[in-house]
Tab-separated table of C-alpha atoms in Angstrom:
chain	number	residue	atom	x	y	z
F	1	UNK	CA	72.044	107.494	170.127
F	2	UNK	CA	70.182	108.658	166.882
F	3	UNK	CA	67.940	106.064	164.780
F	4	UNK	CA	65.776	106.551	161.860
F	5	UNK	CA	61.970	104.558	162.298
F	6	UNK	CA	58.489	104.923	160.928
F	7	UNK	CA	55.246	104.601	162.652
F	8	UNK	CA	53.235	105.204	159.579
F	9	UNK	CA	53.279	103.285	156.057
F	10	UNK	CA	53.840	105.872	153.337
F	11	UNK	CA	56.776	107.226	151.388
F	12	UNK	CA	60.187	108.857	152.524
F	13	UNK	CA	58.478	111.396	154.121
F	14	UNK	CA	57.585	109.020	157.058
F	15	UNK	CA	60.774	108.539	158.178
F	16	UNK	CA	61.225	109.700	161.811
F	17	UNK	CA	64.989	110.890	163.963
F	18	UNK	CA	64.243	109.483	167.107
F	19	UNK	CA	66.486	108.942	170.335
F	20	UNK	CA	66.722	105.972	171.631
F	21	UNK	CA	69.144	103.853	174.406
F	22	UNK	CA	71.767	102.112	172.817
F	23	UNK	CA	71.328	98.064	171.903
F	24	UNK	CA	73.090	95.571	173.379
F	25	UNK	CA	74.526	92.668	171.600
F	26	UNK	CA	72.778	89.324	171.695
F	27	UNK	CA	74.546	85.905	171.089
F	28	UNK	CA	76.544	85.664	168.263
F	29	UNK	CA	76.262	89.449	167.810
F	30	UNK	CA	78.455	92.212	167.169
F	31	UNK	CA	77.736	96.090	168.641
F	32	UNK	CA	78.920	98.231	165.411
F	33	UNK	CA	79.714	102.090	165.541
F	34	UNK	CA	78.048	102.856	162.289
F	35	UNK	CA	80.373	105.037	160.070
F	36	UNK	CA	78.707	103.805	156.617
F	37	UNK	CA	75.374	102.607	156.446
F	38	UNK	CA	74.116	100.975	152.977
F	39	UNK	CA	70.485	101.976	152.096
F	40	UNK	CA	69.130	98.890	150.051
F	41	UNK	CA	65.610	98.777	147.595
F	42	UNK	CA	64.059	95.919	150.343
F	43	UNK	CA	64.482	98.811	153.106
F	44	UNK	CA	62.912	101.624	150.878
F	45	UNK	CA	60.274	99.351	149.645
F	46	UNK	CA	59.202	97.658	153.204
F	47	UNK	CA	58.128	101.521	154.442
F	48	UNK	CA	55.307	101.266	152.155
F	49	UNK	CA	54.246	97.908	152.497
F	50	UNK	CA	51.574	97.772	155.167
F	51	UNK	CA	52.169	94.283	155.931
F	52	UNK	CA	55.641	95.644	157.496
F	53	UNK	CA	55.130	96.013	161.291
F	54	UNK	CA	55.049	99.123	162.951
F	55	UNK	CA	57.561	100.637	164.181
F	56	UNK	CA	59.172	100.242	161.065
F	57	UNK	CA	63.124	99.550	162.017
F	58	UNK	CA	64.900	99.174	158.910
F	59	UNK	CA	67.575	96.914	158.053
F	60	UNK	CA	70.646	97.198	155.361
F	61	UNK	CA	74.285	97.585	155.892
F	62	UNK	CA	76.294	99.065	157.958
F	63	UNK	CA	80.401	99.305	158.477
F	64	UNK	CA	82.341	99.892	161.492
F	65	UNK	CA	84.408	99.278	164.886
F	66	UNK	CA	83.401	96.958	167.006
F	67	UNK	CA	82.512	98.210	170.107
F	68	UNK	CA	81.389	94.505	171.928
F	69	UNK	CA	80.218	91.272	171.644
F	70	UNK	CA	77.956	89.212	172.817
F	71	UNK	CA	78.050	85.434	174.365
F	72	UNK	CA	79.638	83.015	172.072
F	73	UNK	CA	81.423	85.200	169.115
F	74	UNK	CA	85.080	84.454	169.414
F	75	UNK	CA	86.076	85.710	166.132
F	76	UNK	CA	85.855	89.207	166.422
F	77	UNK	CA	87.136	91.187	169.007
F	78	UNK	CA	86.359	94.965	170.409
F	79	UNK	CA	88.083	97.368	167.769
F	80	UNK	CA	87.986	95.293	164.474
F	81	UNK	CA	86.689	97.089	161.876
F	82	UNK	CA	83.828	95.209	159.990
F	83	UNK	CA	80.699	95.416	157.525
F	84	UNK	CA	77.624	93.583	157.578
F	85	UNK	CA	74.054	92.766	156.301
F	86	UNK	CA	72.034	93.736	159.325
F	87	UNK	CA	68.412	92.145	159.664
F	88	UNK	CA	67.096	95.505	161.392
F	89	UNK	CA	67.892	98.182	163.063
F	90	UNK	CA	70.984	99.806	160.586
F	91	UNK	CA	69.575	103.092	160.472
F	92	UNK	CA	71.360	104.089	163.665
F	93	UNK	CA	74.491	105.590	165.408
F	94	UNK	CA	75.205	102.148	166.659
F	95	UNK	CA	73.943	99.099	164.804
F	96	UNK	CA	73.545	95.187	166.237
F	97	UNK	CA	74.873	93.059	163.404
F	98	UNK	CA	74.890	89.189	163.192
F	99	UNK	CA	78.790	87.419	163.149
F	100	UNK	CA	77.424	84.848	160.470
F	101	UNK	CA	76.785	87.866	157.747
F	102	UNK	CA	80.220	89.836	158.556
F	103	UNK	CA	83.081	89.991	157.856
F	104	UNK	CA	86.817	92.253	158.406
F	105	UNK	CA	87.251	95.794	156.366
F	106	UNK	CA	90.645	95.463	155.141
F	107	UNK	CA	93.677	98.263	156.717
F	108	UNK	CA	93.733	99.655	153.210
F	109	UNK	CA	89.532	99.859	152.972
F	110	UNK	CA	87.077	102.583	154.562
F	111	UNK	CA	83.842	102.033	155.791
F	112	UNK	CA	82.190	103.252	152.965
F	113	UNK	CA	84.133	101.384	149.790
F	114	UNK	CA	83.097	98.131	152.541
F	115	UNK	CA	79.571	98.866	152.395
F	116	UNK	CA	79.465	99.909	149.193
F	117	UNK	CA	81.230	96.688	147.758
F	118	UNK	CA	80.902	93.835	150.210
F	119	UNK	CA	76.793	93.318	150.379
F	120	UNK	CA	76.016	94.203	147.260
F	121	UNK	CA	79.206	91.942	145.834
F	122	UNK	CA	77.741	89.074	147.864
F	123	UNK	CA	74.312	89.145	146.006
F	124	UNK	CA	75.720	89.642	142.378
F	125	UNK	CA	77.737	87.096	143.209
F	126	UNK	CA	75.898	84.867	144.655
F	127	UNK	CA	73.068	85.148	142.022
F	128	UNK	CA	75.833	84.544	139.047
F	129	UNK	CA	76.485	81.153	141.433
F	130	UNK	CA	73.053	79.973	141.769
F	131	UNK	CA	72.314	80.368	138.083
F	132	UNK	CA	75.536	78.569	137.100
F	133	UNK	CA	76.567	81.516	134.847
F	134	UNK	CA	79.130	80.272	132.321
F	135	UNK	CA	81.390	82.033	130.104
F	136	UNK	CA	79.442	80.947	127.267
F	137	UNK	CA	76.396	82.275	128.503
F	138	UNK	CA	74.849	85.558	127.495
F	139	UNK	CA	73.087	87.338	130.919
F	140	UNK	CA	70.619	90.069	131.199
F	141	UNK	CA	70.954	92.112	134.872
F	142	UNK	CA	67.778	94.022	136.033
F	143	UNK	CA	68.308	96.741	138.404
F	144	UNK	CA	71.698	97.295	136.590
F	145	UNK	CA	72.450	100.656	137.923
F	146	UNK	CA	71.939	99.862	141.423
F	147	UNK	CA	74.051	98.586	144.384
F	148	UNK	CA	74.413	94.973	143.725
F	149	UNK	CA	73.116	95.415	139.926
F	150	UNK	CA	76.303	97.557	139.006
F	151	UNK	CA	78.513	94.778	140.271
F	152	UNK	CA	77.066	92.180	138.532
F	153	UNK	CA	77.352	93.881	135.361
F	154	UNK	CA	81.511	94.406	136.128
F	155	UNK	CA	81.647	90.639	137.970
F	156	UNK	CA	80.128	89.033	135.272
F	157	UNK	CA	82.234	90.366	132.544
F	158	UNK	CA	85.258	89.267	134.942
F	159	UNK	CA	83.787	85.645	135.064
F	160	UNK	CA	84.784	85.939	131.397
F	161	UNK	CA	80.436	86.043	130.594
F	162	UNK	CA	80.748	86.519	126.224
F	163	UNK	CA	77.439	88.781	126.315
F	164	UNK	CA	76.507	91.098	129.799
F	165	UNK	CA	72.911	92.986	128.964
F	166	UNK	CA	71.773	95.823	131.375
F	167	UNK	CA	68.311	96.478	131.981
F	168	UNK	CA	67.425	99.336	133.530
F	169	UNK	CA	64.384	102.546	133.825
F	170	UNK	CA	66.201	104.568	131.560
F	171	UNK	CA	68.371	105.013	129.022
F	172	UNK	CA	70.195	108.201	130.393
F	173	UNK	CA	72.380	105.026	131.956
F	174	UNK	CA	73.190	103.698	129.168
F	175	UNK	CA	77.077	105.460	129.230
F	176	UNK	CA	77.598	104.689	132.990
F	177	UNK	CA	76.937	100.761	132.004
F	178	UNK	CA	78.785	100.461	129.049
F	179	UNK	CA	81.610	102.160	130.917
F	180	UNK	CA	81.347	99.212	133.236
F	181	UNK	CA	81.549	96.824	130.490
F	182	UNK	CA	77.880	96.003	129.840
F	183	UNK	CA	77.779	94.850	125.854
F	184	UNK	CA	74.111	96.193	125.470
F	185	UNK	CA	72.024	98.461	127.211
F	186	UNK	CA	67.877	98.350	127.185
F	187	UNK	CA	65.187	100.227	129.194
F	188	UNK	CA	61.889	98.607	130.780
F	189	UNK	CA	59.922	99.982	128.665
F	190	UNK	CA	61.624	99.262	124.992
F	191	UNK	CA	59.770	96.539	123.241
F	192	UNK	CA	62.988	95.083	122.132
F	193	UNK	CA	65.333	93.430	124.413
F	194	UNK	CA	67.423	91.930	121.471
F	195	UNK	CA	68.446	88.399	121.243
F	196	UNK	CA	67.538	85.750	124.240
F	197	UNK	CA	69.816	85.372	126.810
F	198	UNK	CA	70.492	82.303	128.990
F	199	UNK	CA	70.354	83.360	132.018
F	200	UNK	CA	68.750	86.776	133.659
F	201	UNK	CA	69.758	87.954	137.299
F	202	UNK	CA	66.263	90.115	138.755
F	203	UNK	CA	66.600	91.986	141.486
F	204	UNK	CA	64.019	94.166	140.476
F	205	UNK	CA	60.695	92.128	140.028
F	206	UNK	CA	57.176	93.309	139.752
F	207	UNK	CA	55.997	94.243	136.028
F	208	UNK	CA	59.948	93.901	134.830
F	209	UNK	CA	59.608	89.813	136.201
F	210	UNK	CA	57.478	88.752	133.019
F	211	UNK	CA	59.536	90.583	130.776
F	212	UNK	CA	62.781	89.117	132.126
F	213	UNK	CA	61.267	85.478	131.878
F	214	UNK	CA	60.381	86.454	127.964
F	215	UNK	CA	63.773	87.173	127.395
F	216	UNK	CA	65.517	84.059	128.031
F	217	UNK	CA	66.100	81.468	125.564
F	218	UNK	CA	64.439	77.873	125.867
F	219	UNK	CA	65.905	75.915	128.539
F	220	UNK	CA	67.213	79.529	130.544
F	221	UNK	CA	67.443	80.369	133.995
F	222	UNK	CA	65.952	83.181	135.652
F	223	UNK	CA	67.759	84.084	139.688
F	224	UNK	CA	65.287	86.135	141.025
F	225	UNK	CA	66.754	87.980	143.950
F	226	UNK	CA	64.067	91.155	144.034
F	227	UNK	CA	61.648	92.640	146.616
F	228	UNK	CA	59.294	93.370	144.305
F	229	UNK	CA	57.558	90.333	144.233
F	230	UNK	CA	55.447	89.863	140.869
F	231	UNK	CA	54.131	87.097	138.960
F	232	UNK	CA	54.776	85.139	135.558
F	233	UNK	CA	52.487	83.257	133.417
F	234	UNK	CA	53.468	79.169	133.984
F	235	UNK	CA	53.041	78.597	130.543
F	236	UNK	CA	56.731	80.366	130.429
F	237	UNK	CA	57.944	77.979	132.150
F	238	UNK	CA	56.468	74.619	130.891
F	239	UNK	CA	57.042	75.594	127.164
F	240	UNK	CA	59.862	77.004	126.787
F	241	UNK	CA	61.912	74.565	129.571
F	242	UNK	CA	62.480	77.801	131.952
F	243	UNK	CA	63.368	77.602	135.443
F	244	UNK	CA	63.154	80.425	138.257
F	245	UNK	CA	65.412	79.966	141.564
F	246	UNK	CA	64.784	82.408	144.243
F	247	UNK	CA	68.021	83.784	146.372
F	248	UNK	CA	68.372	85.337	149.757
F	249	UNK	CA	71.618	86.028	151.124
F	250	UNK	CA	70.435	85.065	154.528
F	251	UNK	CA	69.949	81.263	153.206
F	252	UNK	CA	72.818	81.330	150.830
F	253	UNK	CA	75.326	82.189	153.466
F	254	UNK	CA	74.452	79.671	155.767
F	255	UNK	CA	73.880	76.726	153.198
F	256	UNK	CA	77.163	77.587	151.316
F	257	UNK	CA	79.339	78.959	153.969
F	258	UNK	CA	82.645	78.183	152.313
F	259	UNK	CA	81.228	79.631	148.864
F	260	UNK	CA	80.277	83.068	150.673
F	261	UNK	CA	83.512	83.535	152.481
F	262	UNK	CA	85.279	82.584	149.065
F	263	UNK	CA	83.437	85.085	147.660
F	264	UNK	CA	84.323	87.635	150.388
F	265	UNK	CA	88.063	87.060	149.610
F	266	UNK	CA	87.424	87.183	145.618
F	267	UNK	CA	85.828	91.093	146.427
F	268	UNK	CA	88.231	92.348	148.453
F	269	UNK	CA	91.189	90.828	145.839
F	270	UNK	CA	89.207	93.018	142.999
F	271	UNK	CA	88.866	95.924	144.666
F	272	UNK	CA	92.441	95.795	145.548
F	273	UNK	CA	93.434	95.075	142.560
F	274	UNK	CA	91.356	97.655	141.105
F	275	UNK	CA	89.626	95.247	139.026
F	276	UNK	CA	85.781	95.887	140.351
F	277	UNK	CA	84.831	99.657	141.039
F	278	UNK	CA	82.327	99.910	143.935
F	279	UNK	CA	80.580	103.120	142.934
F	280	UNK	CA	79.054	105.757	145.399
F	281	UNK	CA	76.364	107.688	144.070
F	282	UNK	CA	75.722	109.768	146.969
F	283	UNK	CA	76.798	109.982	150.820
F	284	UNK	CA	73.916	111.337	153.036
F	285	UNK	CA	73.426	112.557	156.621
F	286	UNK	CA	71.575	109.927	158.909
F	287	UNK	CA	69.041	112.830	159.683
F	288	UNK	CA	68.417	112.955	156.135
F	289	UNK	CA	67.432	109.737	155.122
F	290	UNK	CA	64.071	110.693	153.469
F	291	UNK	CA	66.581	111.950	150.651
F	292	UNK	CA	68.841	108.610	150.277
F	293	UNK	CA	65.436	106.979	150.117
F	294	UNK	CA	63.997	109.730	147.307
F	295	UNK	CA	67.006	108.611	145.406
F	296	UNK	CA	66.400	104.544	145.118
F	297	UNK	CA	62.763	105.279	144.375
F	298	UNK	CA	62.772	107.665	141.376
F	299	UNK	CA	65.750	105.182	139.775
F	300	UNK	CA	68.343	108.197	140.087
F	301	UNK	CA	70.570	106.157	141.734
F	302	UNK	CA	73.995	105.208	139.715
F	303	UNK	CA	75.788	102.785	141.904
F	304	UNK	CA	75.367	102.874	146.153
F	305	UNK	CA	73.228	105.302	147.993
F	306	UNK	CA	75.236	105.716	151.357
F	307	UNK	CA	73.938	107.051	155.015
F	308	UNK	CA	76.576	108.352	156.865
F	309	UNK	CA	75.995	109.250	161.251
C-alpha cells in the first residue's frame, strides 16, 4: 500500500509517498480501506513541530469498508462502511482506526460527506457542550471557515444561539459565513470585534487566544479546542470572572460516551434532513498531499480539505 510520512520537520514540502506492508488491526481496532481521508490543522501543524517524532505518521480521518477486525470488536463486522478519528497513520491506502472513535456511514452517505461532517461535527459539537452554549448566549467561533469551525457556525445557529460571530484571517469569507448563518463576521487582525460575547469556541489558538479571551463578557467562557497552543494574561481571568476549558475529542468521547453517540445521531439527522451542509473545499490525490496541506496553512480553505487514495 501507499502512505504519506516525513522524516524531516519543515513545511508541506516534506511530505514523503512511501510503500509500505499493510497494518494489521490491534484490539479493539478496525482495518479501513481509505476512500476519504480528512486532513485536519493538528496534522498540518505537527510536521513542523520538532517535538513531533520522526517518522512523522500523521493522523486525521478517514472513511471506509471494513476490511477486518481485531480481538474483541464485536460491533463491526468485515464490509460495514465507517468513518473515524484515527490517532496515526490516516494518510494511507488502508488506515487502522480505533472502534471507540467510529462510527456507521449511513446507505444514503459517501465516504467523503462522512468525513467531511462526522469529525469535524463531533468537535463543534462537543465544544458548544462543554461551554454550555445557550440560546441566549451570543458566541464568537475562531477558525470559522474551517472543518469543524464551519459547522459550528451552522450548529450553533440550529441550537437556536441569538448572536453566532465568525472570526476568521480574512474578510474575503465574510459571504461564505453569512451564507451559513453567521450574524457578524470579523478578521484577526480588525481592532474591533464588536460587542462581548459569552462564550468563544477556539480552535485556532496562538496570537488569536488573547484576543478571543478579550472578547468575552465578564463571567464568559472560553472552549479552547486548538493546536496552536498560546498563552493569556491571568489577569483575564481573575478580573473579569473568565474561565478557559480545554477539549479533546479523545477524552470527551470516552468520559461522555452517551453524549458523543447522541451527537453522532443528531449529525447524521441534519445532514439528512438537509439542515447542516458539510462543505468540501477541495478533494486531493493521496500523492499530493503537500497541496491539501498548502491549503490549511495559507487559510484558503472554505470548509473540508479532503485526501482521496
Amino acid at each position: 500500500m501507499r502512505r504519506i510520512r516525513h522524516h524531516e520537520h519543515g513545511g508541506p514540502e516534506v511530505l514523503r509517498l512511501e510503500e509500505a506492508d499493510v497494518p494489521e488491526p490491534g484490539p479493539g481496532e478496525l482495518l479501513v480501506r481509505a476512500e476519504a481521508i480528512g486532513v485536519t490543522l493538528p496534522s498540518v501543524r505537527k510536521v513542523r513541530d520538532e517535538r513531533t517524532a520522526l517518522p512523522g505518521v500523521l493522523g486525521g480521518e478517514v472513511a471506509g469498508p471494513v476490511l477486518a477486525v481485531g480481538a474483541g470488536v464485536d460491533d463491526f463486522a468485515v464490509g460495514d462502511r465507517v468513518t473515524s478519528l484515527t490517532l496515526s497513520g490516516s494518510y494511507a491506502d488502508v488506515v487502522v482506526a480505533p472502534t471507540f472513535l467510529a462510527s456507521r456511514i449511513p446507505d444514503d452517505a459517501d465516504a467523503v460527506a462522512a468525513v467531511a461532517l462526522v469529525r469535524g461535527g463531533h468537535v463543534a459539537l462537543a465544544a458548544l457542550s462543554t461551554g454550555a452554549v445557550a440560546p441566549s448566549d451570543a458566541v464568537l467561533i475562531t477558525g470559522a471557515a474551517s472543518g469543524a469551525g464551519h459547522l459550528a457556525v451552522q450548529l450553533a445557529k440550529l441550537h437556536g444561539v441569538r448572536r453566532v460571530v465568525a472570526a476568521v484571517g480574512s474578510r474575503a469569507k465574510e459571504d461564505f459565513l453569512r451564507g451559513l448563518g453567521a450574524d457578524e463576521v470579523v478578521a484577526y487582525d480588525e481592532d474591533d470585534w464588536g460587542e462581548p460575547v459569552d462564550v468563544v469556541l477556539d480552535g485556532v489558538g496562538g496570537d488569536v487566544l488573547p484576543r478571543a479571551l478579550a472578547a468575552l463578557a465578564p463571567g464568559g467562557r472560553l472552549v479552547f479546542f486548538g493546536s496552536g497552543g498560546g498563552t493569556v494574561p491571568a489577569y483575564e481571568l481573575l478580573a473579569g470572572g473568565k474561565t478557559i476549558t480545554g477539549l479533546t475529542m479523545g477524552r470527551f468521547s470516552v468520559i461522555h460516551r452517551d453524549e458523543y453517540e447522541r451527537h453522532t445521531g443528531e449529525l447524521w439527522t441534519y445532514h439528512r434532513e438537509g439542515r447542516l451542509k458539510a462543505v468540501v473545499h477541495a478533494e486531493i490525490p493521496l500523492a499530493d498531499a503537500a497541496r491539501a496541506h498548502e491549503i490549511i496553512e495559507a487559510r484558503a480553505n472554505l470548509g473540508k480539505v479532503v485526501l482521496r487514495p
